[in-house]
Amino acid sequence: MVHSPVRPSPRSGAPSSPAFDICIRGGGIVGHTLALLLARDRLRIALYTPKAPPGAAPRPEDVRAYALNGASRELLQSLRVWPDEAQATPVRRMEVFGDEGGLVQFDAEAQNLDALNWIVDVPALEQRLAQAVQYQAHVELVDEPVPAALTLVCEGRESATRAEFGVRYSAAAYGQRGIAARFKTELPHRMVARQWLSPQDRQGEVLALLPLGGPAGQEVALVWSAADAHAQELQALPDDEFAARVMQACGHALGTLTLSSARAQWPLQMALADRWVGPGFALAGDAAHTVHPLAGQGLNLGLGDAATLAAIIHARAPHRALGDLQLLRRYERARKLDTHAMRAATDGLFQLFAQTPAPVRSLRNWGMQLFNHSGPLKQWVTRRAVGL
Ligand SMILES: Cc1cc2nc3c(=O)[nH]c(=O)nc-3n(C[C@H](O)[C@H](O)[C@H](O)COP(=O)(O)OP(=O)(O)OC[C@H]3O[C@@H](n4cnc5c(N)ncnc54)[C@H](O)[C@@H]3O)c2cc1C
């Protein structure tokens, strides 16, 4: 990620009161987005992310690619940081395969949508955000946390500041790791995102191949949520054997796959902070909640937090201080409902496909077929998932 030079803090010229209205701790996508949104209100924002210690190993190649929905796209477009089409590939169709013939297809055209979602190259988006912050006079990158009326904690799932504020974070591990990598494909992806639930009888695992490189691209992002031991085995395989395993698991859906990146992996968990706000602070993004990536909704939720929090701060009455607890509680109430619904949906789907008894397996695949032809129900679910 490109960083603008770190400027000294606090600013000179305002010795008696804090130089900043808001300190954002954590310069991930959620932290940067919040900084740019709040700067529109001419608030003075400090954005803090710790620098790598001297002598630290260079950052590994960033292979992340995320599915972002229409609401996230609109938000990022309003900040002029949405990447070009080559780095934000529209998904026109989605195919979800069960383990015993179940199939659900979602089609953008059938829903009168341009796309169901967009597969975004994360390094490209982060670069756009960093550049935008560099040109935003109301945001300063600082080299340590600074005093401010409001502290926004956007430090991701491993947040340390969250505990400093006395917030408990309950996390339940899925016993899986999300493996990410990129492949060149023999056949064009045709803007179709494909997902296999419990592939090759590996109950509860999910393999997704997401289109990259624009509408005519011949590249995909792999996200394979694999059981811990299986993930370790996959990670250790030579490149060609790893590619062969992926081709087998997806039934050669895109012809020959050639690994074109490093492999990265993350432990998967469902987690929630017991409170998201307190006097003078609020949590947003993964610092407040994480969900299983099978529905590709974690960052969409985080960007929803950013949009809601910025809107509530923008609309506050003039007498309300930025750190006012009543004000911040409005944000927590507004976001918890959406987050709970998404947690329940993704965890429910995960649990359903982690079940091994044969009757359950038949039933879930039958349920997929039924859902695929369910008309209004399918339309309702699709429109919620795309952020409408
Ligand atoms: C395998 C996988 C696939 C996924 N796919 C999708 C998808 O398709 N769609 C989707 O919407 N979501 C997806 N997600 C979820 C998504 O990755 C997260 O929800 C998102 O990255 C959260 O962003 P964030 O800014 O809140 O946190 P992070 O991205 O974790 O950023 C936190 C930032 O804070 C910094 N930081 C950490 N500690 C401190 C500290 N003490 N002080 C200051 N700064 C600190 C970090 O260096 C980092 O820059 C996926 C997740 C995984 C694991």
Short mmCIF file of C-alpha atoms and ligand atoms in Angstrom, two decimals:
data_model
loop_
_atom_site.label_atom_id
_atom_site.label_comp_id
_atom_site.label_asym_id
_atom_site.label_seq_id
_atom_site.Cartn_x
_atom_site.Cartn_y
_atom_site.Cartn_z
CA MET A 1 0.00 0.00 0.00
CA VAL A 2 1.26 3.51 -0.81
CA HIS A 3 1.51 5.68 2.31
CA SER A 4 1.66 9.43 2.33
CA PRO A 5 4.58 10.68 4.42
CA VAL A 6 3.89 10.61 8.15
CA ARG A 7 3.57 14.14 9.40
CA PRO A 8 4.42 15.10 12.99
CA SER A 9 1.56 15.26 15.44
CA PRO A 10 -0.10 17.07 17.07
CA ARG A 11 -0.19 19.97 14.61
CA SER A 12 1.62 23.14 15.49
CA GLY A 13 -0.46 26.25 16.13
CA ALA A 14 -3.13 24.88 18.49
CA PRO A 15 -1.31 24.24 21.75
CA SER A 16 -4.23 24.53 24.21
CA SER A 17 -6.84 22.17 22.72
CA PRO A 18 -6.40 18.81 20.99
CA ALA A 19 -5.32 19.37 17.41
CA PHE A 20 -7.70 16.67 16.18
CA ASP A 21 -11.44 16.06 16.47
CA ILE A 22 -11.19 12.37 15.71
CA CYS A 23 -8.40 9.83 15.96
CA ILE A 24 -8.88 6.73 13.81
CA ARG A 25 -6.78 3.80 14.94
CA GLY A 26 -6.26 1.32 12.12
CA GLY A 27 -5.58 2.18 8.49
CA GLY A 28 -7.31 -0.76 6.77
CA ILE A 29 -10.09 -0.24 4.25
CA VAL A 30 -12.65 0.62 6.93
CA GLY A 31 -10.33 3.14 8.68
CA HIS A 32 -9.40 4.89 5.41
CA THR A 33 -13.04 5.02 4.28
CA LEU A 34 -14.15 6.54 7.58
CA ALA A 35 -11.36 9.13 7.42
CA LEU A 36 -12.45 10.25 3.94
CA LEU A 37 -16.15 10.31 4.87
CA LEU A 38 -15.61 12.35 8.05
CA ALA A 39 -13.22 14.76 6.33
CA ARG A 40 -16.16 15.88 4.18
CA ASP A 41 -17.56 17.50 7.36
CA ARG A 42 -14.29 19.39 7.75
CA LEU A 43 -13.48 17.49 10.92
CA ARG A 44 -9.77 17.24 11.69
CA ILE A 45 -8.87 13.58 11.43
CA ALA A 46 -5.75 11.77 12.60
CA LEU A 47 -5.25 8.35 11.02
CA TYR A 48 -2.90 6.03 12.89
CA THR A 49 -1.45 2.70 11.78
CA PRO A 50 1.71 1.33 13.41
CA LYS A 51 4.74 1.23 11.15
CA ALA A 52 6.55 -2.04 10.62
CA PRO A 53 9.48 -2.25 13.08
CA PRO A 54 12.93 -1.76 11.58
CA GLY A 55 14.32 -5.00 10.17
CA ALA A 56 10.85 -6.59 9.88
CA ALA A 57 10.39 -9.10 7.07
CA PRO A 58 8.99 -7.54 3.87
CA ARG A 59 5.20 -7.85 3.52
CA PRO A 60 4.21 -10.96 1.59
CA GLU A 61 2.54 -10.60 -1.81
CA ASP A 62 -1.06 -9.41 -1.29
CA VAL A 63 -3.40 -11.88 -3.03
CA ARG A 64 -6.67 -10.70 -1.48
CA ALA A 65 -9.71 -10.14 -3.69
CA TYR A 66 -13.07 -9.39 -2.09
CA ALA A 67 -16.67 -9.53 -3.29
CA LEU A 68 -18.17 -6.09 -2.68
CA ASN A 69 -21.87 -5.36 -3.09
CA GLY A 70 -23.70 -2.46 -4.73
CA ALA A 71 -23.97 -0.47 -1.49
CA SER A 72 -20.20 -0.68 -0.91
CA ARG A 73 -19.54 0.27 -4.52
CA GLU A 74 -21.76 3.32 -4.32
CA LEU A 75 -20.04 4.43 -1.11
CA LEU A 76 -16.53 4.01 -2.55
CA GLN A 77 -17.54 5.65 -5.83
CA SER A 78 -18.81 8.66 -3.88
CA LEU A 79 -15.28 8.97 -2.47
CA ARG A 80 -13.78 8.52 -5.98
CA VAL A 81 -11.74 5.51 -4.91
CA TRP A 82 -13.56 2.73 -6.79
CA PRO A 83 -10.95 0.89 -8.91
CA ASP A 84 -11.13 0.61 -12.72
CA GLU A 85 -13.08 -2.25 -14.29
CA ALA A 86 -9.94 -4.37 -14.73
CA GLN A 87 -9.61 -4.38 -10.93
CA ALA A 88 -13.32 -4.51 -10.06
CA THR A 89 -14.84 -7.30 -12.14
CA PRO A 90 -18.64 -7.35 -12.28
CA VAL A 91 -20.31 -10.65 -11.39
CA ARG A 92 -23.26 -11.28 -13.69
CA ARG A 93 -24.05 -14.78 -12.51
CA MET A 94 -23.34 -16.84 -9.45
CA GLU A 95 -23.48 -20.63 -9.30
CA VAL A 96 -23.51 -22.42 -5.95
CA PHE A 97 -23.08 -26.20 -6.08
CA GLY A 98 -24.12 -28.55 -3.27
CA ASP A 99 -22.52 -31.94 -2.61
CA GLU A 100 -25.34 -34.13 -3.95
CA GLY A 101 -26.54 -32.35 -7.07
CA GLY A 102 -27.89 -29.24 -5.32
CA LEU A 103 -27.52 -26.08 -7.40
CA VAL A 104 -28.56 -22.46 -6.83
CA GLN A 105 -28.04 -19.90 -9.58
CA PHE A 106 -28.33 -16.16 -9.16
CA ASP A 107 -28.62 -13.98 -12.22
CA ALA A 108 -28.12 -10.22 -12.29
CA GLU A 109 -30.27 -9.69 -15.37
CA ALA A 110 -33.19 -11.58 -13.85
CA GLN A 111 -33.05 -9.15 -10.91
CA ASN A 112 -32.70 -6.05 -13.11
CA LEU A 113 -29.22 -5.44 -11.77
CA ASP A 114 -25.99 -4.49 -13.59
CA ALA A 115 -24.14 -7.00 -11.47
CA LEU A 116 -24.72 -9.14 -8.36
CA ASN A 117 -21.47 -7.84 -6.91
CA TRP A 118 -17.93 -6.92 -7.96
CA ILE A 119 -14.73 -8.83 -7.27
CA VAL A 120 -12.28 -6.17 -6.21
CA ASP A 121 -8.50 -6.43 -6.25
CA VAL A 122 -7.67 -5.39 -2.66
CA PRO A 123 -4.18 -3.89 -3.29
CA ALA A 124 -5.70 -1.69 -6.06
CA LEU A 125 -8.47 -0.45 -3.75
CA GLU A 126 -6.01 0.19 -0.90
CA GLN A 127 -3.82 2.20 -3.25
CA ARG A 128 -6.77 4.35 -4.33
CA LEU A 129 -7.71 4.97 -0.70
CA ALA A 130 -4.15 5.88 0.29
CA GLN A 131 -3.87 8.34 -2.61
CA ALA A 132 -7.20 9.96 -1.72
CA VAL A 133 -6.10 10.41 1.89
CA GLN A 134 -2.86 11.97 0.72
CA TYR A 135 -4.81 14.70 -1.10
CA GLN A 136 -7.33 15.26 1.71
CA ALA A 137 -6.17 18.25 3.79
CA HIS A 138 -8.38 17.31 6.75
CA VAL A 139 -6.70 13.94 7.26
CA GLU A 140 -3.21 13.53 8.69
CA LEU A 141 -1.28 10.29 8.99
CA VAL A 142 0.21 10.28 12.49
CA ASP A 143 2.93 8.12 13.96
CA GLU A 144 1.21 7.54 17.30
CA PRO A 145 -2.35 7.65 18.67
CA VAL A 146 -3.32 11.24 19.53
CA PRO A 147 -5.88 12.72 21.95
CA ALA A 148 -9.19 13.61 20.32
CA ALA A 149 -12.85 14.03 21.26
CA LEU A 150 -13.64 10.72 19.56
CA THR A 151 -11.47 7.63 18.97
CA LEU A 152 -12.60 5.22 16.26
CA VAL A 153 -11.17 1.74 16.57
CA CYS A 154 -10.75 0.12 13.13
CA GLU A 155 -7.87 -2.18 13.99
CA GLY A 156 -9.35 -5.40 12.65
CA ARG A 157 -9.96 -8.63 14.52
CA GLU A 158 -6.72 -8.50 16.56
CA SER A 159 -7.41 -5.00 17.89
CA ALA A 160 -5.47 -4.15 21.06
CA THR A 161 -7.22 -0.82 21.74
CA ARG A 162 -10.57 -2.63 22.03
CA ALA A 163 -9.38 -4.36 25.22
CA GLU A 164 -7.92 -1.07 26.52
CA PHE A 165 -11.47 0.33 26.36
CA GLY A 166 -12.71 -2.69 28.39
CA VAL A 167 -14.63 -4.26 25.50
CA ARG A 168 -14.93 -8.06 25.40
CA TYR A 169 -14.68 -9.80 22.03
CA SER A 170 -16.22 -13.29 21.94
CA ALA A 171 -14.72 -15.35 19.14
CA ALA A 172 -15.62 -18.91 18.08
CA ALA A 173 -13.10 -20.61 15.80
CA TYR A 174 -14.50 -22.58 12.84
CA GLY A 175 -11.54 -25.00 12.83
CA GLN A 176 -10.92 -23.85 9.26
CA ARG A 177 -8.45 -21.64 7.43
CA GLY A 178 -9.29 -19.47 4.44
CA ILE A 179 -6.70 -20.10 1.70
CA ALA A 180 -6.42 -17.38 -0.95
CA ALA A 181 -4.51 -17.52 -4.24
CA ARG A 182 -4.88 -16.49 -7.87
CA PHE A 183 -4.98 -18.64 -11.01
CA LYS A 184 -4.81 -18.04 -14.76
CA THR A 185 -7.62 -19.99 -16.40
CA GLU A 186 -7.75 -21.82 -19.72
CA LEU A 187 -11.40 -20.77 -20.25
CA PRO A 188 -12.77 -17.23 -19.74
CA HIS A 189 -14.72 -16.78 -16.50
CA ARG A 190 -17.55 -14.93 -18.31
CA MET A 191 -18.22 -12.90 -15.15
CA VAL A 192 -19.51 -15.97 -13.29
CA ALA A 193 -18.62 -16.51 -9.61
CA ARG A 194 -18.63 -20.20 -8.71
CA GLN A 195 -18.84 -21.78 -5.28
CA TRP A 196 -18.78 -25.42 -4.15
CA LEU A 197 -20.19 -26.36 -0.75
CA SER A 198 -18.60 -29.46 0.86
CA PRO A 199 -16.55 -30.21 -2.29
CA GLN A 200 -15.35 -33.80 -2.74
CA ASP A 201 -17.20 -34.87 0.40
CA ARG A 202 -15.20 -32.55 2.66
CA GLN A 203 -18.09 -31.56 4.90
CA GLY A 204 -18.32 -27.89 5.79
CA GLU A 205 -15.53 -26.80 3.42
CA VAL A 206 -16.29 -24.14 0.80
CA LEU A 207 -14.34 -23.48 -2.38
CA ALA A 208 -14.95 -20.33 -4.40
CA LEU A 209 -13.49 -19.21 -7.75
CA LEU A 210 -14.16 -15.50 -8.24
CA PRO A 211 -13.68 -13.73 -11.60
CA LEU A 212 -10.77 -11.28 -11.91
CA GLY A 213 -9.18 -9.10 -14.58
CA GLY A 214 -12.35 -7.44 -15.92
CA PRO A 215 -15.27 -8.79 -17.98
CA ALA A 216 -13.07 -10.63 -20.50
CA GLY A 217 -10.55 -11.83 -17.91
CA GLN A 218 -9.00 -15.26 -17.72
CA GLU A 219 -8.00 -15.11 -14.10
CA VAL A 220 -9.75 -16.08 -10.87
CA ALA A 221 -9.29 -15.60 -7.16
CA LEU A 222 -9.50 -18.76 -5.08
CA VAL A 223 -10.93 -18.68 -1.57
CA TRP A 224 -10.93 -22.17 -0.08
CA SER A 225 -12.25 -22.46 3.47
CA ALA A 226 -10.58 -25.73 4.41
CA ALA A 227 -10.37 -27.70 7.67
CA ASP A 228 -7.19 -26.74 9.57
CA ALA A 229 -5.24 -29.94 8.82
CA HIS A 230 -6.36 -29.99 5.18
CA ALA A 231 -5.36 -26.32 4.78
CA GLN A 232 -1.88 -27.08 6.09
CA GLU A 233 -1.57 -29.98 3.67
CA LEU A 234 -2.72 -27.80 0.74
CA GLN A 235 -0.34 -25.01 1.71
CA ALA A 236 2.63 -27.38 1.70
CA LEU A 237 1.95 -28.83 -1.78
CA PRO A 238 4.14 -27.86 -4.76
CA ASP A 239 2.41 -25.35 -7.09
CA ASP A 240 1.35 -27.83 -9.78
CA GLU A 241 -0.07 -30.31 -7.25
CA PHE A 242 -1.96 -27.54 -5.52
CA ALA A 243 -3.45 -26.45 -8.86
CA ALA A 244 -4.36 -30.09 -9.62
CA ARG A 245 -6.23 -30.35 -6.29
CA VAL A 246 -8.19 -27.17 -7.03
CA MET A 247 -9.06 -28.39 -10.56
CA GLN A 248 -10.26 -31.72 -9.15
CA ALA A 249 -12.37 -30.06 -6.47
CA CYS A 250 -14.07 -27.73 -8.97
CA GLY A 251 -14.57 -30.41 -11.62
CA HIS A 252 -12.31 -28.58 -14.13
CA ALA A 253 -15.00 -25.91 -14.47
CA LEU A 254 -12.53 -23.43 -16.07
CA GLY A 255 -10.22 -25.89 -17.83
CA THR A 256 -6.57 -25.93 -16.84
CA LEU A 257 -5.67 -23.65 -13.90
CA THR A 258 -2.18 -22.23 -13.53
CA LEU A 259 -1.18 -20.78 -10.17
CA SER A 260 -0.16 -17.12 -10.69
CA SER A 261 0.44 -15.92 -7.13
CA ALA A 262 1.64 -16.87 -3.70
CA ARG A 263 -0.78 -18.63 -1.33
CA ALA A 264 -1.97 -16.91 1.84
CA GLN A 265 -4.20 -18.18 4.62
CA TRP A 266 -6.12 -16.91 7.64
CA PRO A 267 -7.81 -18.75 10.53
CA LEU A 268 -11.60 -18.35 10.30
CA GLN A 269 -13.84 -17.35 13.15
CA MET A 270 -17.15 -15.78 14.04
CA ALA A 271 -16.71 -12.98 16.56
CA LEU A 272 -18.61 -10.10 18.10
CA ALA A 273 -17.70 -7.30 20.50
CA ASP A 274 -20.08 -7.11 23.51
CA ARG A 275 -20.42 -3.35 22.97
CA TRP A 276 -19.36 -1.21 20.05
CA VAL A 277 -19.37 2.19 21.73
CA GLY A 278 -18.53 3.95 24.98
CA PRO A 279 -17.96 7.55 26.01
CA GLY A 280 -15.54 8.95 23.44
CA PHE A 281 -15.02 5.79 21.37
CA ALA A 282 -16.63 3.50 18.79
CA LEU A 283 -15.57 0.29 17.04
CA ALA A 284 -16.11 -0.40 13.33
CA GLY A 285 -15.34 -3.22 10.89
CA ASP A 286 -13.64 -6.41 11.99
CA ALA A 287 -12.74 -4.82 15.32
CA ALA A 288 -16.49 -5.08 16.11
CA HIS A 289 -17.45 -8.29 14.26
CA THR A 290 -16.17 -11.04 11.97
CA VAL A 291 -18.16 -13.57 9.96
CA HIS A 292 -17.29 -16.67 7.91
CA PRO A 293 -16.19 -15.57 4.42
CA LEU A 294 -18.51 -18.02 2.61
CA ALA A 295 -20.99 -15.26 1.79
CA GLY A 296 -18.27 -12.62 1.14
CA GLN A 297 -19.88 -10.10 3.49
CA GLY A 298 -17.29 -9.13 6.16
CA LEU A 299 -15.99 -5.96 4.53
CA ASN A 300 -19.45 -5.07 3.21
CA LEU A 301 -20.57 -5.02 6.84
CA GLY A 302 -17.55 -2.90 7.81
CA LEU A 303 -18.24 -0.38 5.06
CA GLY A 304 -21.88 -0.31 6.21
CA ASP A 305 -20.58 0.61 9.69
CA ALA A 306 -18.47 3.41 8.20
CA ALA A 307 -21.36 4.85 6.17
CA THR A 308 -23.80 4.77 9.12
CA LEU A 309 -21.37 6.21 11.64
CA ALA A 310 -20.37 9.05 9.32
CA ALA A 311 -24.05 9.82 8.57
CA ILE A 312 -24.93 9.96 12.28
CA ILE A 313 -21.99 12.24 13.05
CA HIS A 314 -22.89 14.43 10.08
CA ALA A 315 -26.51 14.80 11.24
CA ARG A 316 -25.73 15.45 14.93
CA ALA A 317 -27.27 18.48 16.66
CA PRO A 318 -24.76 21.33 17.16
CA HIS A 319 -24.77 20.89 20.96
CA ARG A 320 -23.80 17.20 20.76
CA ALA A 321 -20.11 16.47 21.38
CA LEU A 322 -18.48 14.00 19.00
CA GLY A 323 -17.85 11.53 21.82
CA ASP A 324 -21.39 11.79 23.24
CA LEU A 325 -22.56 8.32 24.26
CA GLN A 326 -26.18 8.85 23.22
CA LEU A 327 -25.04 9.85 19.76
CA LEU A 328 -22.74 6.85 19.44
CA ARG A 329 -25.44 4.46 20.69
CA ARG A 330 -27.55 5.45 17.70
CA TYR A 331 -24.82 4.03 15.51
CA GLU A 332 -24.59 0.81 17.51
CA ARG A 333 -28.37 0.26 17.39
CA ALA A 334 -28.52 0.95 13.66
CA ARG A 335 -25.76 -1.51 12.78
CA LYS A 336 -26.31 -4.39 15.19
CA LEU A 337 -29.48 -5.58 13.47
CA ASP A 338 -27.82 -5.94 10.05
CA THR A 339 -24.78 -7.60 11.56
CA HIS A 340 -26.83 -10.12 13.59
CA ALA A 341 -28.88 -11.06 10.51
CA MET A 342 -25.74 -11.63 8.42
CA ARG A 343 -24.04 -13.62 11.22
CA ALA A 344 -27.07 -15.86 11.56
CA ALA A 345 -27.32 -16.42 7.80
CA THR A 346 -23.63 -17.22 7.18
CA ASP A 347 -23.23 -19.34 10.30
CA GLY A 348 -26.50 -21.19 9.56
CA LEU A 349 -25.30 -22.07 6.06
CA PHE A 350 -21.92 -23.17 7.39
CA GLN A 351 -23.53 -25.41 10.05
CA LEU A 352 -25.93 -26.91 7.51
CA PHE A 353 -23.08 -27.99 5.23
CA ALA A 354 -20.94 -29.22 8.13
CA GLN A 355 -23.55 -31.92 8.93
CA THR A 356 -22.54 -35.43 7.83
CA PRO A 357 -25.66 -37.68 8.28
CA ALA A 358 -26.96 -38.85 4.88
CA PRO A 359 -30.60 -37.69 5.39
CA VAL A 360 -29.40 -34.14 6.19
CA ARG A 361 -27.22 -34.13 3.10
CA SER A 362 -30.08 -35.18 0.83
CA LEU A 363 -32.41 -32.70 2.45
CA ARG A 364 -30.05 -29.73 2.08
CA ASN A 365 -29.46 -30.46 -1.61
CA TRP A 366 -33.20 -30.86 -2.16
CA GLY A 367 -33.63 -27.55 -0.29
CA MET A 368 -31.16 -25.88 -2.66
CA GLN A 369 -33.18 -27.01 -5.69
CA LEU A 370 -36.39 -25.82 -4.06
CA PHE A 371 -34.82 -22.45 -3.23
CA ASN A 372 -33.47 -22.15 -6.78
CA HIS A 373 -37.05 -22.18 -8.08
CA SER A 374 -38.56 -20.17 -5.23
CA GLY A 375 -39.12 -16.89 -7.12
CA PRO A 376 -39.91 -14.17 -4.55
CA LEU A 377 -37.87 -15.73 -1.71
CA LYS A 378 -34.81 -16.04 -3.95
CA GLN A 379 -35.33 -12.50 -5.19
CA TRP A 380 -35.55 -11.20 -1.60
CA VAL A 381 -32.35 -13.01 -0.53
CA THR A 382 -30.48 -11.79 -3.63
CA ARG A 383 -31.47 -8.19 -3.10
CA ARG A 384 -30.36 -8.32 0.57
CA ALA A 385 -27.02 -9.89 -0.37
CA VAL A 386 -26.31 -7.24 -3.00
CA GLY A 387 -26.91 -4.54 -0.40
CA LEU A 388 -30.29 -3.21 -1.57
C1 LIG B 1 -10.31 -15.54 3.43
C2 LIG B 1 -11.15 -14.30 3.59
C3 LIG B 1 -11.94 -13.87 2.52
C4 LIG B 1 -12.77 -12.74 2.65
N1 LIG B 1 -13.54 -12.35 1.60
C5 LIG B 1 -14.37 -11.29 1.74
C6 LIG B 1 -15.23 -10.88 0.67
O1 LIG B 1 -15.24 -11.49 -0.41
N2 LIG B 1 -16.04 -9.81 0.84
C7 LIG B 1 -16.07 -9.11 2.02
O2 LIG B 1 -16.85 -8.15 2.13
N3 LIG B 1 -15.26 -9.47 3.05
C8 LIG B 1 -14.42 -10.54 2.95
N4 LIG B 1 -13.60 -10.90 3.99
C9 LIG B 1 -13.62 -10.08 5.24
C10 LIG B 1 -12.64 -8.90 5.15
O3 LIG B 1 -11.35 -9.40 4.99
C11 LIG B 1 -12.68 -8.07 6.44
O4 LIG B 1 -13.99 -7.91 6.88
C12 LIG B 1 -12.03 -6.70 6.23
O5 LIG B 1 -10.70 -6.84 5.81
C13 LIG B 1 -12.07 -5.89 7.52
O6 LIG B 1 -11.48 -4.63 7.29
P1 LIG B 1 -11.02 -3.73 8.53
O7 LIG B 1 -10.50 -2.48 7.94
O8 LIG B 1 -12.10 -3.69 9.55
O9 LIG B 1 -9.83 -4.57 9.22
P2 LIG B 1 -8.39 -4.97 8.66
O10 LIG B 1 -8.42 -5.20 7.20
O11 LIG B 1 -7.91 -6.09 9.54
O12 LIG B 1 -7.49 -3.67 8.92
C14 LIG B 1 -7.10 -3.30 10.23
C15 LIG B 1 -5.94 -2.31 10.16
O13 LIG B 1 -5.61 -1.90 11.49
C16 LIG B 1 -4.21 -2.00 11.71
N5 LIG B 1 -3.96 -2.26 13.15
C17 LIG B 1 -3.95 -3.44 13.79
N6 LIG B 1 -3.68 -3.24 15.11
C18 LIG B 1 -3.54 -1.92 15.29
C19 LIG B 1 -3.27 -1.08 16.43
N7 LIG B 1 -3.08 -1.60 17.65
N8 LIG B 1 -3.23 0.26 16.25
C20 LIG B 1 -3.45 0.80 15.04
N9 LIG B 1 -3.68 0.07 13.92
C21 LIG B 1 -3.74 -1.27 14.05
C22 LIG B 1 -3.77 -3.13 10.79
O14 LIG B 1 -2.40 -3.05 10.46
C23 LIG B 1 -4.66 -2.87 9.56
O15 LIG B 1 -4.09 -1.90 8.72
C24 LIG B 1 -12.78 -12.02 3.89
C25 LIG B 1 -11.97 -12.46 4.95
C26 LIG B 1 -11.18 -13.59 4.81
C27 LIG B 1 -10.35 -14.05 5.98
#
